Short mmCIF file of C-alpha atoms and ligand atoms in Angstrom, two decimals:
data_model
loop_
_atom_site.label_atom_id
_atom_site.label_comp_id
_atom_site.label_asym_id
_atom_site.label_seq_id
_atom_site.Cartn_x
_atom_site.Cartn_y
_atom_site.Cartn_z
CA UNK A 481 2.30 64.64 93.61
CA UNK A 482 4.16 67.89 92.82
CA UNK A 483 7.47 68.83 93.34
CA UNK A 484 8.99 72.36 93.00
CA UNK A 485 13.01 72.75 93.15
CA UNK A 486 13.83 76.40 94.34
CA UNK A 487 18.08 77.07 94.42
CA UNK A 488 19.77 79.94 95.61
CA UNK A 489 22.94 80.55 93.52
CA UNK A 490 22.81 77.00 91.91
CA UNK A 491 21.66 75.21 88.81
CA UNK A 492 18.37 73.29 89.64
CA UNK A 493 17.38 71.42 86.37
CA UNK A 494 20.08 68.38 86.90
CA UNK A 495 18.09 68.24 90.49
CA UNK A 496 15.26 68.39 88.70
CA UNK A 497 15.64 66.01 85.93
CA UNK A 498 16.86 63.30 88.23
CA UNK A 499 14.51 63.80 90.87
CA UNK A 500 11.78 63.19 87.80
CA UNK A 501 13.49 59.90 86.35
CA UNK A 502 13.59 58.26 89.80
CA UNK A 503 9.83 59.44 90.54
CA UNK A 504 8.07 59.33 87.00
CA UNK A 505 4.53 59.44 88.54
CA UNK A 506 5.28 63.37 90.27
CA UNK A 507 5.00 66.71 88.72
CA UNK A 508 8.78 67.53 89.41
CA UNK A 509 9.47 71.36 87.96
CA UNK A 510 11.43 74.19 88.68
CA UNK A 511 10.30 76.84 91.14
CA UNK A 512 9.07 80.60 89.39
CA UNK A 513 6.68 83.07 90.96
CA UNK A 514 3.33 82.22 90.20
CA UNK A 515 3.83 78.34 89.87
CA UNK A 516 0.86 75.95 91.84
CA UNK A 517 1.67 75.10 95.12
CA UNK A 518 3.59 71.86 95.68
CA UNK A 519 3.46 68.94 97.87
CA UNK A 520 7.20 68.70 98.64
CA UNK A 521 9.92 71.43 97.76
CA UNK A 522 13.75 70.72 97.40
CA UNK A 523 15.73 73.87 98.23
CA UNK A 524 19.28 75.60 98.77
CA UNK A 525 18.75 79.19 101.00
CA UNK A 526 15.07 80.02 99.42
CA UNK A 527 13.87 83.55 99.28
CA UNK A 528 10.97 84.41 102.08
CA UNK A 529 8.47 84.89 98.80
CA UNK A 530 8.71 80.52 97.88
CA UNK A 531 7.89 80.05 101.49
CA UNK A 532 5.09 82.82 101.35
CA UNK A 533 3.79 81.53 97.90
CA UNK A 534 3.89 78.02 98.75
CA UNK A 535 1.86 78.14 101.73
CA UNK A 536 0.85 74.43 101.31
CA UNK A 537 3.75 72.76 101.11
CA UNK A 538 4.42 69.51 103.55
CA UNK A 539 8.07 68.97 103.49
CA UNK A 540 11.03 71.38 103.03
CA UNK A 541 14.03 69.02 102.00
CA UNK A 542 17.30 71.43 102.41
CA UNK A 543 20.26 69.93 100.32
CA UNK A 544 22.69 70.54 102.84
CA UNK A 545 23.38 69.39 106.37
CA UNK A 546 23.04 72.86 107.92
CA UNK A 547 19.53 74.37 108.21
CA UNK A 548 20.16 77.62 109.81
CA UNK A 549 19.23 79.86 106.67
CA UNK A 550 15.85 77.94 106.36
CA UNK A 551 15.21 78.03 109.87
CA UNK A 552 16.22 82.50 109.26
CA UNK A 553 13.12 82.59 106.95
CA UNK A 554 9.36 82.72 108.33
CA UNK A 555 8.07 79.65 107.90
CA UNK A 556 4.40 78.20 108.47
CA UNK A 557 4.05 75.99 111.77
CA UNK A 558 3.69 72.37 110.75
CA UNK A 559 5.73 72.34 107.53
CA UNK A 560 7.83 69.57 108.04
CA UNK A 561 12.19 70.64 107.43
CA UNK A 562 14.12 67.86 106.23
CA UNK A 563 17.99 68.00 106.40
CA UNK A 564 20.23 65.75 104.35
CA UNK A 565 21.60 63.46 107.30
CA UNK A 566 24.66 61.90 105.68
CA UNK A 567 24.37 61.19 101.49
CA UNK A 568 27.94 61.17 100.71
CA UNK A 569 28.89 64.31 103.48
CA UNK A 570 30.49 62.34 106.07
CA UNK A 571 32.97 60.59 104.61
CA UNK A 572 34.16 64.26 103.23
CA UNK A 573 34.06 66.03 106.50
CA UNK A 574 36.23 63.31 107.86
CA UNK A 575 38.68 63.58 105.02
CA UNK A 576 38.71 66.64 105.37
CA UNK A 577 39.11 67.10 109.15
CA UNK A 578 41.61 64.33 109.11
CA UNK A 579 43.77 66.23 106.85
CA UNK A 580 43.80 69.71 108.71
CA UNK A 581 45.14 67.80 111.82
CA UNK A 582 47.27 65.56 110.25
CA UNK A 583 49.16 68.65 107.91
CA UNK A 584 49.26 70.44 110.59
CA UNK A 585 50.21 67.35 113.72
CA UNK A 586 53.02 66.63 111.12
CA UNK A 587 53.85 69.97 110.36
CA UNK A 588 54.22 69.25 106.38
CA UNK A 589 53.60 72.98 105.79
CA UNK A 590 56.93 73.26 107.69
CA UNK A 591 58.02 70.61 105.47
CA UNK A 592 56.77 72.48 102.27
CA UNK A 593 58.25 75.39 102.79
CA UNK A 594 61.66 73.80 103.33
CA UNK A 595 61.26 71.62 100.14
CA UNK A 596 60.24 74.44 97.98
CA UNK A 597 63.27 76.00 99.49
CA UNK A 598 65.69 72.86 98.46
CA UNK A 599 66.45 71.84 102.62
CA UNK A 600 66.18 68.16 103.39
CA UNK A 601 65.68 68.92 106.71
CA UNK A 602 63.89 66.86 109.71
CA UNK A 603 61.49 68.11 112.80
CA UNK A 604 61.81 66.18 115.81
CA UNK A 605 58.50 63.68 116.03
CA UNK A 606 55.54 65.38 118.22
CA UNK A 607 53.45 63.51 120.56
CA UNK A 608 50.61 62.40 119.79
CA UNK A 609 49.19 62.13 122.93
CA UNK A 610 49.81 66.07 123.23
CA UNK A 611 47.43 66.11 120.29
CA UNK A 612 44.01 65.57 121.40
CA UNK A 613 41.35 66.98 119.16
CA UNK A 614 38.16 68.02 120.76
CA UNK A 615 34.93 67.53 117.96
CA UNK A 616 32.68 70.21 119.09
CA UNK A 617 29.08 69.00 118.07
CA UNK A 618 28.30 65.68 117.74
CA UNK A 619 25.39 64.68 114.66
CA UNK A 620 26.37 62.71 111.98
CA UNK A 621 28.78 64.33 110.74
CA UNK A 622 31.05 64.97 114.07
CA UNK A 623 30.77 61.26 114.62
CA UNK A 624 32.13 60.56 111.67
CA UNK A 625 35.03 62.87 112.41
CA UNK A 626 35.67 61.95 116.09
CA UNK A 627 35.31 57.79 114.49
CA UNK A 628 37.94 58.94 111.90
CA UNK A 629 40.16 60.81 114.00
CA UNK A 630 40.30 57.70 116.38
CA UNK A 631 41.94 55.71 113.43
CA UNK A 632 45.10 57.83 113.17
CA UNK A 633 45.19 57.07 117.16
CA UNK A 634 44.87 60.90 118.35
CA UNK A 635 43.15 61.50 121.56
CA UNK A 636 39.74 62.28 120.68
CA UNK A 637 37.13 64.08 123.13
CA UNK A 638 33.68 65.10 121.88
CA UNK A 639 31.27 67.56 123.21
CA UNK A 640 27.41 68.22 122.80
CA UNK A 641 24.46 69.44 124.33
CA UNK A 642 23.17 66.59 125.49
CA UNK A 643 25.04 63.37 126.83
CA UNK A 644 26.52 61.01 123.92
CA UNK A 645 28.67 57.77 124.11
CA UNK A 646 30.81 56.87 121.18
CA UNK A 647 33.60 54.24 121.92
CA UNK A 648 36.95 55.31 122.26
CA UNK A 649 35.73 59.53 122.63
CA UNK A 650 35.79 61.04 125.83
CA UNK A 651 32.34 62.44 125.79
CA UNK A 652 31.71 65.90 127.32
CA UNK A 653 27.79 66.89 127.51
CA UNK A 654 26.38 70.65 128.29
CA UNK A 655 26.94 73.71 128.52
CA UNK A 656 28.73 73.05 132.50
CA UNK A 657 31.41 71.17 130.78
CA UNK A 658 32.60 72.98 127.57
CA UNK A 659 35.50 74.63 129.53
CA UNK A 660 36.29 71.05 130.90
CA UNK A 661 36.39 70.01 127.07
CA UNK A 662 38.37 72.93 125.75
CA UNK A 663 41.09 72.45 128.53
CA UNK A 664 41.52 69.16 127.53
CA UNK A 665 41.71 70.07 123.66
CA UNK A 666 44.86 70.86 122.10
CA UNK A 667 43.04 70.79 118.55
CA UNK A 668 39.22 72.31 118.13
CA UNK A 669 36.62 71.14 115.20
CA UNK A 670 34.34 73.46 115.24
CA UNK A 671 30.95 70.95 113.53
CA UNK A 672 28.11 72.38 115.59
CA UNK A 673 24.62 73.58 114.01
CA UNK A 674 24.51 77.31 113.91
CA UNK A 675 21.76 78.10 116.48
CA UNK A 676 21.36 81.41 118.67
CA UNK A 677 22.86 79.69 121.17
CA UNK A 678 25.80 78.55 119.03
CA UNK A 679 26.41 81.76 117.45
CA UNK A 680 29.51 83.71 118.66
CA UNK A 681 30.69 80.23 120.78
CA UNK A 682 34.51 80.68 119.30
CA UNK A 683 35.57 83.73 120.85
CA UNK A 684 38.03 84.91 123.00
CA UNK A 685 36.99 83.29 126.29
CA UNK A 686 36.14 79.89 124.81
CA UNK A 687 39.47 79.80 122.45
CA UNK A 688 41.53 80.70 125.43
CA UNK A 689 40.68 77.82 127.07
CA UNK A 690 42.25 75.85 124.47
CA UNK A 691 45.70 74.75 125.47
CA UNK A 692 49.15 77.28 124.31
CA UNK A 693 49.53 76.21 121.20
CA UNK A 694 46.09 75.05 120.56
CA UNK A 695 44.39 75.13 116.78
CA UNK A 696 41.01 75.79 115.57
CA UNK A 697 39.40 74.02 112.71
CA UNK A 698 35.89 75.24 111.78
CA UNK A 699 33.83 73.58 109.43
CA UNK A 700 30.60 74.32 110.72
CA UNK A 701 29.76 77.87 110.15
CA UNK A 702 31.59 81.39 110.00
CA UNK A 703 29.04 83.20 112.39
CA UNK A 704 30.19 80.80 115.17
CA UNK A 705 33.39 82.84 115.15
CA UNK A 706 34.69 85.92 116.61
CA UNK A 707 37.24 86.50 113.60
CA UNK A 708 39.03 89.31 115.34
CA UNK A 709 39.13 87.25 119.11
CA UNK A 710 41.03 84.68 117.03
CA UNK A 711 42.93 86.78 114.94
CA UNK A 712 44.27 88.18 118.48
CA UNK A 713 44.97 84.84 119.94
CA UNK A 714 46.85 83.69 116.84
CA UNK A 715 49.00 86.64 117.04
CA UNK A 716 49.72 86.97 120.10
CA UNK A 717 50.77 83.12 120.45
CA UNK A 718 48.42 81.50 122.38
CA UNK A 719 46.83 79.94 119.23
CA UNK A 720 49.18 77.88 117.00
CA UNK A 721 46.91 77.93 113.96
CA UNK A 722 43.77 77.92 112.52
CA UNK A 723 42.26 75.89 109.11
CA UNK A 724 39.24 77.44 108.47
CA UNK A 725 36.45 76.57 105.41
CA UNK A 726 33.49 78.74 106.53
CA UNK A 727 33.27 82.50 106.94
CA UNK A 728 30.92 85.25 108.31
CA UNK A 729 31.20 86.88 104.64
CA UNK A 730 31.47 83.96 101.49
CA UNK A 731 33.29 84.45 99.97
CA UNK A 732 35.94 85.98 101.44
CA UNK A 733 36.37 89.53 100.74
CA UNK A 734 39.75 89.97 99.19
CA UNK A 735 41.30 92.63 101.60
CA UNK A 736 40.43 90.04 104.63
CA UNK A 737 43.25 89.48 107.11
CA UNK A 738 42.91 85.91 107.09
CA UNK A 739 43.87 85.28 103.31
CA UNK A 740 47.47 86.04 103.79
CA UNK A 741 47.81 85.04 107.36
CA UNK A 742 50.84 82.94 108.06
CA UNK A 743 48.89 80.97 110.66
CA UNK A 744 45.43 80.82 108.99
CA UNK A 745 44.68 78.47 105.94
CA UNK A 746 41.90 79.06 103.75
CA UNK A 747 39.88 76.83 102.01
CA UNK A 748 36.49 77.86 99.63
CA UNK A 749 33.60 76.41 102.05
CA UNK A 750 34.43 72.83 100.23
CA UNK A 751 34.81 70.77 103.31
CA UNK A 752 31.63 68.31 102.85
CA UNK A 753 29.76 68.86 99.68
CA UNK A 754 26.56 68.17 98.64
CA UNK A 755 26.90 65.55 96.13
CA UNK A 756 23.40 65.37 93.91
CA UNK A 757 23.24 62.03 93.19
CA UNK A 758 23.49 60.44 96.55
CA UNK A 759 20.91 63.42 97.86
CA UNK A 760 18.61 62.85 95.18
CA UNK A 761 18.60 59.16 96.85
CA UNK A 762 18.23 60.17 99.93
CA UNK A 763 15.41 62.52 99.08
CA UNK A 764 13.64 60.31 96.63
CA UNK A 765 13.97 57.70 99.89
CA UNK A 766 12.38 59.60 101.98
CA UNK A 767 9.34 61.04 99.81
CA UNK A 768 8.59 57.33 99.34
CA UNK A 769 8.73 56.34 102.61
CA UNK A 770 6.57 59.22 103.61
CA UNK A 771 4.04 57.96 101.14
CA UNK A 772 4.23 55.25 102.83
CA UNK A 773 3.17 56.90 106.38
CA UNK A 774 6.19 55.94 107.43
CA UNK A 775 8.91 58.01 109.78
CA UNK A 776 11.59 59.29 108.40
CA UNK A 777 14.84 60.43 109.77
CA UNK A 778 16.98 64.25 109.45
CA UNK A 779 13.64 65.83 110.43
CA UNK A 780 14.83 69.48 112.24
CA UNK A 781 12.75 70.26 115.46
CA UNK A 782 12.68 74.22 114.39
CA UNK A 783 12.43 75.28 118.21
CA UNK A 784 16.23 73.37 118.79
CA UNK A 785 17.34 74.52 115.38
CA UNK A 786 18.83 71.55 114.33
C1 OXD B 237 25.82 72.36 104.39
C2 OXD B 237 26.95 73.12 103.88
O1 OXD B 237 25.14 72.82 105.31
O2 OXD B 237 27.46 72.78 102.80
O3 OXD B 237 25.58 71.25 103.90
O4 OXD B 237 27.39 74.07 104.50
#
């Protein structure tokens, strides 16, 4: 069995090496123009020429959760796309998302500032029942989030395509009831796949909709968002804040308005990352279990794009 490694932008020999010690019997090797075509490929944002060259591939594992720049390239009918479906991601994306609503539900920027500024100073408590957060996309990931958010007892609603029960969310499915959802959201998370459909979904009609003082989170992808629709809500009031990790341009360019805006907080597209050893397990899983003829789970159905 042969197994090519193809990386946009990142180091692949640690993938390869231990992708090689946990399956000693396969051909594991880097991916170069030219090189025989493999049976399984492991791969970051390929270029259209590995899918083109290795026309005889059977599965595509993408080392991320999101498959949306895979699912850009031209790819054959029948090769199988495998996303990673949790391997360590989860747990970050709920840290993560936990953080951005608690810094901002307790206002410790607020706080910050008057530290740094030597005020021992108090803000009167908030409700949290004013605080619900709506999760926007619910795979494994958002569940994770919307199970997380639960502990810190915030109201939690979740919405997604199609109908979902997870205890303690108030589930909101299709596209009838998004506005219903967004009313009811003081707090957005934006953690949906980026699809045709989904692209553009955080503008100015769909952030409006958010409560005054409502905040947007987005984790997901930077081509859901209309940055100037929410740079307009933010300044003109309606929106309280934003924390945002993914962009239409990574990174950032430096003369972007959201770097030094008061309300916006920046982080480096860090929220969940991949971690190689637990997605080499995963992977290595998986190729075994397909050996097996068994199913396995993240497979993408390319025509949903997720
Ligand atoms: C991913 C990402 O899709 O890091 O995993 O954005």
């Amino acid at each position: 069995m042969k197994i090519t490694v193809c990386f946009n932008g990142l180091s692949p020999e640690p993938w390869v090496q231990g992708l090689q010690a946990a399956l000693p019997q396969a051909d594991v090797s880097v991916w170069a123009s030219g090189a025989p075509v493999a049976d399984h490929a492991v791969v970051w944002a390929p270029p259209q020429a590995f899918i083109d060259e290795q026309s005889g591939l059977k599965t595509l594992f993408n080392t991320g959760a999101g498959v949306d720049a895979l699912l850009s390239l031209r790819l054959p009918t029948g090769l199988r796309v495998v996303r990673l479906d949790d391997a360590g991601m989860s747990v970050q994306m709920a840290e993560y998302v936990c953080h951005a609503v608690i810094r901002h539900f307790r206002e410790f920027d607020g706080y910050d500032a008057d530290t740094q500024a030597g005020r021992w100073s108090f803000r009167k408590p908030r409700r949290r029942a004013d605080f619900a957060v709506g999760v926007m996309g619910l795979g494994v990931l958002g569940e994770r989030v919307a199970q997380a958010l639960r502990v810190f007892e915030f109201p939690v609603n979740g919405y997604s395509r199609r109908p979902k029960q997870i205890d303690g969310v108030q589930c909101f499915a299709g596209a009838e009831r998004l506005g219903d959802f967004l009313r009811a959201s003081r707090v957005l998370v934006n953690l949906m796949p980026l699809t045709p459909e989904t692209e553009n979904i955080l503008n100015r009609d769909t952030l409006s909709q958010l409560p005054p003082g409502g905040y947007l989170i987005n984790v997901a992808r930077g081509r859901h968002l209309v940055e100037e629709d929410l740079l307009s809500l933010l300044d003109s009031g309606h929106l309280a804040g934003a924390t945002l990790d993914v962009f239409r341009t990574e990174p950032l360019p430096a003369e972007h308005a959201f770097w030094h805006h008061p309300k916006v907080v920046v982080t480096p597209h860090t929220s969940a990352r991949t971690l190689r050893d637990e997605s080499i397990a995963q992977i290595v899983g998986k190729i075994q279990a397909l050996q097996r003829g068994e199913a396995i789970t993240g497979v993408v159905d390319p025509q949903r794009g997720y």
